[in-house]
Each structure stands twice: as C-alpha cells, then as structure tokens.
Tab-separated table of N, CA, C and O in Angstrom:
chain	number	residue	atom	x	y	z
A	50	UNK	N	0.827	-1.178	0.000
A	50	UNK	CA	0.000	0.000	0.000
A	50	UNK	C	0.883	1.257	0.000
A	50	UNK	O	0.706	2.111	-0.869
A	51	UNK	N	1.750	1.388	0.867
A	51	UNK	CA	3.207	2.439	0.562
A	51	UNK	C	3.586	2.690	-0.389
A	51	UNK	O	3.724	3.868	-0.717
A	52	UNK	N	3.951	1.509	-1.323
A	52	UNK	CA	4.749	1.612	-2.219
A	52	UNK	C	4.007	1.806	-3.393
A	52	UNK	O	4.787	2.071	-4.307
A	53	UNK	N	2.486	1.785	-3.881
A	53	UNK	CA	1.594	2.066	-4.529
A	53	UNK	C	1.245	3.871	-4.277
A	53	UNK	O	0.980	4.663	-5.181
A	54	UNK	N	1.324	4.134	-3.052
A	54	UNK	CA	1.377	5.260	-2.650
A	54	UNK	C	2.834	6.005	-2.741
A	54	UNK	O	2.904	7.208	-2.491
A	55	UNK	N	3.794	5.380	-3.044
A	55	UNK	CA	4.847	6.655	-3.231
A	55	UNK	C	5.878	7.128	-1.977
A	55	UNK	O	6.885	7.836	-2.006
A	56	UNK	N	5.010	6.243	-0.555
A	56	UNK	CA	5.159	7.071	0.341
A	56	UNK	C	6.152	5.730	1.136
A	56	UNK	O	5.720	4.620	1.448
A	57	UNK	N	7.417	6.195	1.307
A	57	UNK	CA	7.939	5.245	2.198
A	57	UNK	C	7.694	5.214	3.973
A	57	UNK	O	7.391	6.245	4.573
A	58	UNK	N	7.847	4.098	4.567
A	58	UNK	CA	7.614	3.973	5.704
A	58	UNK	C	8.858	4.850	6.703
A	58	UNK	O	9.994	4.504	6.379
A	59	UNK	N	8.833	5.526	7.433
A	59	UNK	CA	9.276	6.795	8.270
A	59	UNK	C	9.528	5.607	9.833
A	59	UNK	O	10.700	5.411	10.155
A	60	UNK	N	8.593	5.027	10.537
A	60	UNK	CA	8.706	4.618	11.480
A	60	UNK	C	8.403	3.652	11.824
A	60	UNK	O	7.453	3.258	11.147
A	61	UNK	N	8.831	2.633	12.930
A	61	UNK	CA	8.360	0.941	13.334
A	61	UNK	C	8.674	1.093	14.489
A	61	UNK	O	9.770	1.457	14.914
A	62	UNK	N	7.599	0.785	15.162
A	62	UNK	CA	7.873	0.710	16.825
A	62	UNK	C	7.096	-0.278	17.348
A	62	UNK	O	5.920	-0.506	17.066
A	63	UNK	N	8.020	-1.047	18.372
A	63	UNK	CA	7.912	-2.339	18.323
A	63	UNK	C	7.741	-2.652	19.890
A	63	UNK	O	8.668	-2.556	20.695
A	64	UNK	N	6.066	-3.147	20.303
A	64	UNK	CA	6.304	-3.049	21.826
A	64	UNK	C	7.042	-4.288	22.985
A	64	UNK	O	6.613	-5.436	23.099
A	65	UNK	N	7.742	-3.947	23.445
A	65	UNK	CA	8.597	-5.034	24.305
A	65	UNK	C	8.126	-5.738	25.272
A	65	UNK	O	7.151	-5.074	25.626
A	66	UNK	N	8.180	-6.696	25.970
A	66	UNK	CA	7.862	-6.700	26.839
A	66	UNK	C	8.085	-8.148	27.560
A	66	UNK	O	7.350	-8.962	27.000
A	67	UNK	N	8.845	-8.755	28.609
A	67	UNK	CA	8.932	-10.098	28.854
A	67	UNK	C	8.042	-10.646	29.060
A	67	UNK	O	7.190	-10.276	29.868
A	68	UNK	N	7.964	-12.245	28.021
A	68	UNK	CA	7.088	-13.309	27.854
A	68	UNK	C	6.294	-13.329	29.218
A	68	UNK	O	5.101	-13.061	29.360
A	69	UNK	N	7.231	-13.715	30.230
A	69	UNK	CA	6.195	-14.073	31.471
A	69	UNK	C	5.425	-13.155	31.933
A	69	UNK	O	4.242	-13.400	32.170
A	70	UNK	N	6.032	-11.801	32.161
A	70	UNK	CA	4.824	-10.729	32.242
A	70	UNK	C	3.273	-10.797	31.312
A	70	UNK	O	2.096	-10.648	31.642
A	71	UNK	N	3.980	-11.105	29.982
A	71	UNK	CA	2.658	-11.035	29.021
A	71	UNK	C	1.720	-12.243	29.944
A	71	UNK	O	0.718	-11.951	30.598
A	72	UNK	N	2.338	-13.732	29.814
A	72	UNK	CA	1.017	-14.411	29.795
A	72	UNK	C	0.592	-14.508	31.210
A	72	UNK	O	-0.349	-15.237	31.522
A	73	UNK	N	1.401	-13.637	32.290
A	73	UNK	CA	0.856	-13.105	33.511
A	73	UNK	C	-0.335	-12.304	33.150
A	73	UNK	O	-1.389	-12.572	33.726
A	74	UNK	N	-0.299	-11.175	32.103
A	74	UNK	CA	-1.363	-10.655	32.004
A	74	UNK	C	-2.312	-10.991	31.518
A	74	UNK	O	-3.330	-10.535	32.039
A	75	UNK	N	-2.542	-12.114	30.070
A	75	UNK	CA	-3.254	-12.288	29.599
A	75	UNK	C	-4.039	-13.295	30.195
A	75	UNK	O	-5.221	-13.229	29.856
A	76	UNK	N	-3.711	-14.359	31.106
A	76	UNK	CA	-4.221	-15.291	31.688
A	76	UNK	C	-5.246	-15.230	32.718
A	76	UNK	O	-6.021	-16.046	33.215
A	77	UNK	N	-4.984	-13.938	32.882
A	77	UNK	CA	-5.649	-13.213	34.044
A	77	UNK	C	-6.543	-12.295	33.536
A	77	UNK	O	-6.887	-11.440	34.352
A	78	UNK	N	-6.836	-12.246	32.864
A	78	UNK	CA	-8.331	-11.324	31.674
A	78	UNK	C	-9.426	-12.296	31.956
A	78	UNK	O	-9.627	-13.507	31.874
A	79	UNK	N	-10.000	-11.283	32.302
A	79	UNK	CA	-11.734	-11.493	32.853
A	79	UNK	C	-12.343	-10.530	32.028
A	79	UNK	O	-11.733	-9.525	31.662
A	80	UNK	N	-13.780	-10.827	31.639
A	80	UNK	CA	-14.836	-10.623	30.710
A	80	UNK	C	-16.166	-10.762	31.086
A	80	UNK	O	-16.755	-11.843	31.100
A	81	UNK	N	-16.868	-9.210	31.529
A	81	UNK	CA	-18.382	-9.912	31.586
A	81	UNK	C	-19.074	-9.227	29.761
A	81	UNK	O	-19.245	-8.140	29.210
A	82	UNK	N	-19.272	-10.788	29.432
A	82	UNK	CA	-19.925	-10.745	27.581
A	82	UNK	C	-20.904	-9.286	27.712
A	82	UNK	O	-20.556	-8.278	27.097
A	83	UNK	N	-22.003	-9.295	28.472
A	83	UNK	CA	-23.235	-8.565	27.921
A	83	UNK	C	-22.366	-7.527	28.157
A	83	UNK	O	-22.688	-7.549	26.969
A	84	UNK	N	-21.340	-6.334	28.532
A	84	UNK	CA	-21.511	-5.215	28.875
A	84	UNK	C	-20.006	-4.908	28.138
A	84	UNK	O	-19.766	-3.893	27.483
A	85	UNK	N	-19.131	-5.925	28.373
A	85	UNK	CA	-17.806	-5.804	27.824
A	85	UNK	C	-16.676	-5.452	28.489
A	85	UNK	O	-15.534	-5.429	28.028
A	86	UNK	N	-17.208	-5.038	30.141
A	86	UNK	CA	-16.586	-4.462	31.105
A	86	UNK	C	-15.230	-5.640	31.434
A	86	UNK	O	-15.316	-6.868	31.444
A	87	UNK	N	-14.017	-4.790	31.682
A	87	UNK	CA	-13.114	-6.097	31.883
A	87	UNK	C	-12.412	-5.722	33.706
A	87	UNK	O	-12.426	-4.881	34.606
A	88	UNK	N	-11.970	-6.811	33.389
A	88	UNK	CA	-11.679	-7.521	34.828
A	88	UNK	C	-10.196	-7.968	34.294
A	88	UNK	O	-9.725	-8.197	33.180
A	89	UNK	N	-9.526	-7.986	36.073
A	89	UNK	CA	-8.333	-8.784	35.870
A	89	UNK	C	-7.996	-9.242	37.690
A	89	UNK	O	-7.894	-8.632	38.754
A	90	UNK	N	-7.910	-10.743	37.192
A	90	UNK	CA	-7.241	-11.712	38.432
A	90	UNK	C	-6.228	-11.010	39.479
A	90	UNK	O	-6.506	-11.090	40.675
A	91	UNK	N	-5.032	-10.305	39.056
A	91	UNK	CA	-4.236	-9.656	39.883
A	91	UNK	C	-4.388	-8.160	39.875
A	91	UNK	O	-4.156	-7.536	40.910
A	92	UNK	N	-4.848	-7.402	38.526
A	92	UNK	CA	-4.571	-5.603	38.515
A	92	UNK	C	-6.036	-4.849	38.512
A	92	UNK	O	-6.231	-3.642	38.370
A	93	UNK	N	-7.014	-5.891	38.709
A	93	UNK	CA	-8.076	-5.637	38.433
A	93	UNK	C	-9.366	-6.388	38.937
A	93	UNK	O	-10.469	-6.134	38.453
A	94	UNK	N	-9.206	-7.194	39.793
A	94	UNK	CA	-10.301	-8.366	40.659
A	94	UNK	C	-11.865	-7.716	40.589
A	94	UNK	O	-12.053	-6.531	40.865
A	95	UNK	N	-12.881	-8.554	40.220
A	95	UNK	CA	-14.071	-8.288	41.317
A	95	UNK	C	-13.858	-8.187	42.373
A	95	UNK	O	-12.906	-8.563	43.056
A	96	UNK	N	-14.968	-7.530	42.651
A	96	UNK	CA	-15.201	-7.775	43.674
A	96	UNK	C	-15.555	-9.333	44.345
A	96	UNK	O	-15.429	-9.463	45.563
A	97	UNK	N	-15.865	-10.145	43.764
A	97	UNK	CA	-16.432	-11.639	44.067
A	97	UNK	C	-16.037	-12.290	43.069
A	97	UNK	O	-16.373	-11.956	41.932
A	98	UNK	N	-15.277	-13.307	43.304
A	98	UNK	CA	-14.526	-13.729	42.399
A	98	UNK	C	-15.453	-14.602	41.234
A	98	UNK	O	-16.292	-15.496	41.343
A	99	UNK	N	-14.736	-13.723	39.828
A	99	UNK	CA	-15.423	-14.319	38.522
A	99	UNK	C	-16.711	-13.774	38.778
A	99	UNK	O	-17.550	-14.648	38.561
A	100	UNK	N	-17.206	-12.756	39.129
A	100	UNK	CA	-18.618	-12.434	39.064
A	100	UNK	C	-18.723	-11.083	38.895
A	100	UNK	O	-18.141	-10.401	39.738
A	101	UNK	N	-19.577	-10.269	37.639
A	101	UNK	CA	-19.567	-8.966	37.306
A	101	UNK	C	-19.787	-8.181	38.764
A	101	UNK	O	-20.581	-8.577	39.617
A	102	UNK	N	-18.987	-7.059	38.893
A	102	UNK	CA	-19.408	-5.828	40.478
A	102	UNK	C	-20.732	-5.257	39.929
A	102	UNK	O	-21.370	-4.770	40.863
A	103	UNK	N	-21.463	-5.127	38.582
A	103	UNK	CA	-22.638	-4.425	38.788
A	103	UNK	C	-23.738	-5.460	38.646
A	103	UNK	O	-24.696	-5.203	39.375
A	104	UNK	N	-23.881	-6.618	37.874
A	104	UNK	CA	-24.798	-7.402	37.825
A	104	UNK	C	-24.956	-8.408	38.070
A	104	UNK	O	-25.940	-9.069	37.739
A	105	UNK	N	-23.819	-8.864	38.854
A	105	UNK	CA	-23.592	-10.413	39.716
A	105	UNK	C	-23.741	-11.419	38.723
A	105	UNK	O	-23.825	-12.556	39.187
A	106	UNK	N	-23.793	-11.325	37.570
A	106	UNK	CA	-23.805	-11.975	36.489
A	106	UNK	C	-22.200	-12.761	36.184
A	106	UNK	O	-21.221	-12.025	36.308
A	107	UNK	N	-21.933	-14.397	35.749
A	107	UNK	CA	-20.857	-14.326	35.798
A	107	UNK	C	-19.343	-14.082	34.649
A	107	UNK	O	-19.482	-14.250	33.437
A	108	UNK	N	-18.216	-13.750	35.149
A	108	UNK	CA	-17.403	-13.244	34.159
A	108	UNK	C	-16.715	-14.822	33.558
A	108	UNK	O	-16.621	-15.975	33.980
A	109	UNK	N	-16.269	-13.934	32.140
A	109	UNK	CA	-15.489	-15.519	31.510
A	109	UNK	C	-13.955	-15.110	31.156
A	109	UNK	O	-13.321	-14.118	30.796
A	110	UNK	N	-13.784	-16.226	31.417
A	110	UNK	CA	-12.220	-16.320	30.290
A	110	UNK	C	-12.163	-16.892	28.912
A	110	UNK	O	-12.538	-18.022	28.598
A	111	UNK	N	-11.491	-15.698	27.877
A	111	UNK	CA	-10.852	-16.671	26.873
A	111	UNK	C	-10.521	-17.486	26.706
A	111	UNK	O	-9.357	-17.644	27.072
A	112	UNK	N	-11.319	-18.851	25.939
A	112	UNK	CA	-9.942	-20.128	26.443
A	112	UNK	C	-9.159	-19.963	25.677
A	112	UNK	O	-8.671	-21.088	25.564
A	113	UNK	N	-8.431	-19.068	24.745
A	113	UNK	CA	-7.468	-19.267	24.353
A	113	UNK	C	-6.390	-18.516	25.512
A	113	UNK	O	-5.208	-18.694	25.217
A	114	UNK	N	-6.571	-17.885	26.499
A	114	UNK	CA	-5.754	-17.371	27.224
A	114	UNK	C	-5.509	-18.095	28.713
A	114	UNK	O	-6.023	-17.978	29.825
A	115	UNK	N	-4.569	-18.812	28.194
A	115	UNK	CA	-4.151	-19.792	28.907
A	115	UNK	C	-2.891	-20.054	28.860
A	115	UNK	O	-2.450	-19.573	27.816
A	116	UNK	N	-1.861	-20.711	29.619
A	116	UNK	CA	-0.468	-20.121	29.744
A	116	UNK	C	-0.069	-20.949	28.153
A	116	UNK	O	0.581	-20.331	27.310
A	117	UNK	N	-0.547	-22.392	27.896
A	117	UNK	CA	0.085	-23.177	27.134
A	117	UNK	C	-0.487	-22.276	25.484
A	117	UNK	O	0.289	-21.813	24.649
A	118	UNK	N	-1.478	-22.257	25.436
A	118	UNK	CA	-1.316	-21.820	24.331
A	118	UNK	C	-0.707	-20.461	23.671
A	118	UNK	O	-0.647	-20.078	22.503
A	119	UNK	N	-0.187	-19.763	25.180
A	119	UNK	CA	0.324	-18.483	24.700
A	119	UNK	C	1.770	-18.613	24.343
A	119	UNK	O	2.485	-17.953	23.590
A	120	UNK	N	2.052	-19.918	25.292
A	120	UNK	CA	3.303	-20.059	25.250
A	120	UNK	C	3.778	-20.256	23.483
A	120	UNK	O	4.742	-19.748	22.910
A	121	UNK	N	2.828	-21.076	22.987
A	121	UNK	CA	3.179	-21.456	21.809
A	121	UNK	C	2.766	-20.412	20.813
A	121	UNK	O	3.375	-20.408	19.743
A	122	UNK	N	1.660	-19.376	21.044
A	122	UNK	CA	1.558	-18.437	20.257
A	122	UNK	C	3.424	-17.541	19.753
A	122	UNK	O	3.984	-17.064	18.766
A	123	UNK	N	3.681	-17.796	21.199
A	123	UNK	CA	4.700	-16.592	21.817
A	123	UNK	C	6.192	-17.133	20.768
A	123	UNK	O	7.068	-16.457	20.227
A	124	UNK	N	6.002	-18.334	20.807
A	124	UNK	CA	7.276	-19.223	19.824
A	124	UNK	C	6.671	-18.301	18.335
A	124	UNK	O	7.001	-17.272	17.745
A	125	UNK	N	5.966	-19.013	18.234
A	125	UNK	CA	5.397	-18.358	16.425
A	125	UNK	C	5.765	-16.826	16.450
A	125	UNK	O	6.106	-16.288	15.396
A	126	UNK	N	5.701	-16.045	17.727
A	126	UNK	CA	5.569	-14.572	17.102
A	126	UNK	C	6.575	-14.366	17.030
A	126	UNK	O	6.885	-13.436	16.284
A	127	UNK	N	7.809	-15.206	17.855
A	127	UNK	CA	9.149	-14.386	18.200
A	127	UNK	C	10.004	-14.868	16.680
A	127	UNK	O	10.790	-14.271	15.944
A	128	UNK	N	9.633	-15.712	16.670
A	128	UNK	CA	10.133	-16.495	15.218
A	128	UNK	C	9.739	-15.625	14.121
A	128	UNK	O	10.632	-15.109	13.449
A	129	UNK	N	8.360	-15.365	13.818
A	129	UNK	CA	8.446	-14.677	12.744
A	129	UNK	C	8.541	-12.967	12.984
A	129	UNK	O	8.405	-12.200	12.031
A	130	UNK	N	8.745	-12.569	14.129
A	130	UNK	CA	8.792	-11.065	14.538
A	130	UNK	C	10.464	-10.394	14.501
A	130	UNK	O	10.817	-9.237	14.268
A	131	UNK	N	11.403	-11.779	14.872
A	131	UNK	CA	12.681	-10.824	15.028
A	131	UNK	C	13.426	-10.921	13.476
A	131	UNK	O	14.654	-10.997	13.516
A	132	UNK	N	13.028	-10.923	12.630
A	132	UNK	CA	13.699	-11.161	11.076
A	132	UNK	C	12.884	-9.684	11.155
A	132	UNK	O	13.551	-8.988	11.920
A	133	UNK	N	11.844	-9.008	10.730
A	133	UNK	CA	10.934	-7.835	10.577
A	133	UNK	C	11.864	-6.881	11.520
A	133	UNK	O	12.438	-5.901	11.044
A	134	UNK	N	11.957	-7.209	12.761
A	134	UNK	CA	12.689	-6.262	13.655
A	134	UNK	C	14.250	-5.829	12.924
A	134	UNK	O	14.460	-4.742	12.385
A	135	UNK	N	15.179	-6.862	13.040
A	135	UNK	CA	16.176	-6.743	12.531
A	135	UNK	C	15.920	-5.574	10.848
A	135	UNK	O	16.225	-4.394	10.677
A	136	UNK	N	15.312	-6.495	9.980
A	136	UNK	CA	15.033	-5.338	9.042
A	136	UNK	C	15.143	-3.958	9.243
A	136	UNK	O	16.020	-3.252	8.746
A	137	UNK	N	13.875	-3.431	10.278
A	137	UNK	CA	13.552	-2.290	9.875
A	137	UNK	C	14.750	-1.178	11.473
A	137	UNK	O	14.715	0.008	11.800
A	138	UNK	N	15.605	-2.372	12.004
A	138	UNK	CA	17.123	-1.503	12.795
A	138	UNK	C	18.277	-1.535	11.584
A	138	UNK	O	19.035	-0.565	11.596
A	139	UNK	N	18.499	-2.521	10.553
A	139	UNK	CA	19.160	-2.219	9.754
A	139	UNK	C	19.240	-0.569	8.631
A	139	UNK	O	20.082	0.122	8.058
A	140	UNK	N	17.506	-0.636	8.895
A	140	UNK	CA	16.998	0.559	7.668
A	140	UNK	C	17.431	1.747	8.774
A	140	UNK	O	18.180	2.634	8.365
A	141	UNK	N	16.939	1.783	10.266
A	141	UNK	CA	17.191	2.811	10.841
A	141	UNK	C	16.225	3.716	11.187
A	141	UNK	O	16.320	4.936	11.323
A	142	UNK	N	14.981	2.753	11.358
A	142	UNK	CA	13.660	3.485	11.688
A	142	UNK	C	12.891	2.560	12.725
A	142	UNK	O	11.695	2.741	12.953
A	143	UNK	N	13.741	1.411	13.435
A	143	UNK	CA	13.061	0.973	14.635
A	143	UNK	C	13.379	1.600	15.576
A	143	UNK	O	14.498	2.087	15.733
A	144	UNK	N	12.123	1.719	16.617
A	144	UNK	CA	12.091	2.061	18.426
A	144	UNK	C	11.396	0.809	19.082
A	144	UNK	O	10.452	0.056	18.841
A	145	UNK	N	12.122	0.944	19.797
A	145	UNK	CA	11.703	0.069	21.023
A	145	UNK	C	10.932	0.563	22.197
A	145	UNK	O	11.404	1.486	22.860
A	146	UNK	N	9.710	-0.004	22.533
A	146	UNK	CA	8.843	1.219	23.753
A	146	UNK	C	8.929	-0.345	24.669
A	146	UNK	O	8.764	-1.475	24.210
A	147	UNK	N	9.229	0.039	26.036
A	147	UNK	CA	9.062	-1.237	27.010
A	147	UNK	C	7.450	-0.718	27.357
A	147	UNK	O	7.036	0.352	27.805
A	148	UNK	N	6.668	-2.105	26.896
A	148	UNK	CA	5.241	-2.281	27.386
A	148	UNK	C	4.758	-2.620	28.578
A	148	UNK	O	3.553	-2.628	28.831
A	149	UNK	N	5.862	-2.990	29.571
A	149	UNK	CA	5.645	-3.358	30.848
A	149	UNK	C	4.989	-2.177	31.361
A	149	UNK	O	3.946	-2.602	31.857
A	150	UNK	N	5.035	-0.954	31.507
A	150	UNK	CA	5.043	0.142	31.777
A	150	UNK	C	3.610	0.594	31.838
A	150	UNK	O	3.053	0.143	30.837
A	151	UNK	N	2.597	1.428	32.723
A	151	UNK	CA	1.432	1.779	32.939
A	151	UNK	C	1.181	2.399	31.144
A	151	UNK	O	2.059	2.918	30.456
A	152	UNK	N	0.092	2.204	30.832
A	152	UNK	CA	-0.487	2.453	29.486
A	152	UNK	C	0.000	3.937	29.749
A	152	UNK	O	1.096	4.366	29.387
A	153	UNK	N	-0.699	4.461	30.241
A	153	UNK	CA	-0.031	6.246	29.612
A	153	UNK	C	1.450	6.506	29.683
A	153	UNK	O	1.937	7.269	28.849
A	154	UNK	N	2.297	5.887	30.694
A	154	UNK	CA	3.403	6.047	29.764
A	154	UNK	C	4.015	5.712	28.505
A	154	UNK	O	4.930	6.273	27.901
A	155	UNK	N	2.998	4.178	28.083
A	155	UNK	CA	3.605	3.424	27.176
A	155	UNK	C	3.412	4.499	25.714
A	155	UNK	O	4.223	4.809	24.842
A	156	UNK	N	1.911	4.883	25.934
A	156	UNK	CA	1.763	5.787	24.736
A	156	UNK	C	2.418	6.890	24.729
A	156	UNK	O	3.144	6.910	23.735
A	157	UNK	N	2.545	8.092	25.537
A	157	UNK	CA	3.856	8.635	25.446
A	157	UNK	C	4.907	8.305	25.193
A	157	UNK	O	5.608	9.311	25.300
A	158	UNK	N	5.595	7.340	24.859
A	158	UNK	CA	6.835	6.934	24.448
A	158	UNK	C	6.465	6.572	23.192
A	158	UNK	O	7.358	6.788	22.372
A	159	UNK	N	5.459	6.093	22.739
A	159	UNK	CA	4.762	5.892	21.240
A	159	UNK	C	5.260	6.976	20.414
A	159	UNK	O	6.017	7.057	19.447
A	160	UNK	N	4.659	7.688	21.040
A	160	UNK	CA	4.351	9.263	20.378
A	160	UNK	C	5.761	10.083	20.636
A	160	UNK	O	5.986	11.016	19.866
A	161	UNK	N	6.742	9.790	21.690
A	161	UNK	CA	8.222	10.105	21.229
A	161	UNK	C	8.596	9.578	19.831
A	161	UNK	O	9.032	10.269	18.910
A	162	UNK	N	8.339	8.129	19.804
A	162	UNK	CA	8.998	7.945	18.982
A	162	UNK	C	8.648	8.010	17.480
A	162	UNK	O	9.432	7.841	16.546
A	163	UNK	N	7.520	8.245	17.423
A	163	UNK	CA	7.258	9.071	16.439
A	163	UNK	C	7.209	10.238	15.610
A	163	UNK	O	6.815	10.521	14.479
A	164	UNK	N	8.002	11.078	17.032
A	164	UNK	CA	8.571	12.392	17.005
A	164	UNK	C	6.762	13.472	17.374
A	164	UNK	O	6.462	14.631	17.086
A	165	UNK	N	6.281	12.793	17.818
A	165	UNK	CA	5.299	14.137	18.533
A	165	UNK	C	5.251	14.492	19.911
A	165	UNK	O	4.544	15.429	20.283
C-alpha cells in the first residue's frame, strides 16, 4: 500500500515486553460478555470472584488465554517477529517502547517515537 502510494515507511515501533509478564497478564483477563466491562485476576479483581461488580452476572475467560497456548503463540511470534525487527534496525527506523510500563506512559513513548 506504501509503495503504490509513493510514500515510504518513516517509522516501526515495536512493543517489548517479557514473555512471562505477558502471559501473567493475559491469563488473568476477565470478561463480563453482555456489557464488555473487563476484569483482571491480579490488577483488576471483582469484587467476588469471577462475578460482574454491577450485575452479579458471571465473568469468563478466553480459552485461548491460557499459559500453554500463549506459550506457543509466543514461539510463532518471536520467530516470525525478530527477522521484521532486525530489518527495519538495519533501515534505521526501529524504536523500542518497554510495554511493561502503565499504558499512559507506554503511549507517550509511542508518540516520542514518532517524534510528537
């Protein structure tokens, strides 16, 4: 689509973050369906465990978010993610933002590195 457009790619920023943290977080995602409201096991609990705080209705998990299958997601991404990475530090337009980091800092560092 760039290259139909004329317009070369300027920036790649690539969010970091150690494996075990991730499927610490993802494993721990709670979901109540009707409302969409989310939940989390350690950063974010009900109040009553697995059960929505406004409608006592109960919350679900993804089954795909589960340690084993992330684990193996996590093989596939790193495999096909660090050839793309390498690329675009050779060209001289990758950043690295550590995602561990509270969301508003993470996006501020986005937006450094994008130069805004």
């Amino acid at each position: 689509m760039l290259a139909e457009n004329n317009t070369p790619l300027q920036k790649a920023v690539e969010l970091k973050i150690d494996d075990e943290l991730l499927v610490a977080r993802i494993t721990g995602r709670l979901v109540h369906p009707a409302s969409g409201r989310s939940y989390h096991k350690l950063f974010n609990p009900p109040k009553k465990e697995m059960t929505d705080d406004i409608t006592g209705e109960p919350l679900v998990q993804r089954s795909d978010d589960n340690a084993a299958a992330l684990t193996k997601r996590l093989v596939t991404y790193h495999k096909q993610t660090e050839p793309i990475v390498d690329y675009y530090k050779k060209a001289g337009i990758w950043s690295g933002v550590d995602a561990s980091q509270p969301p508003k800092t993470v996006w501020a560092d986005i937006l450094k590195c994008l130069g805004q």
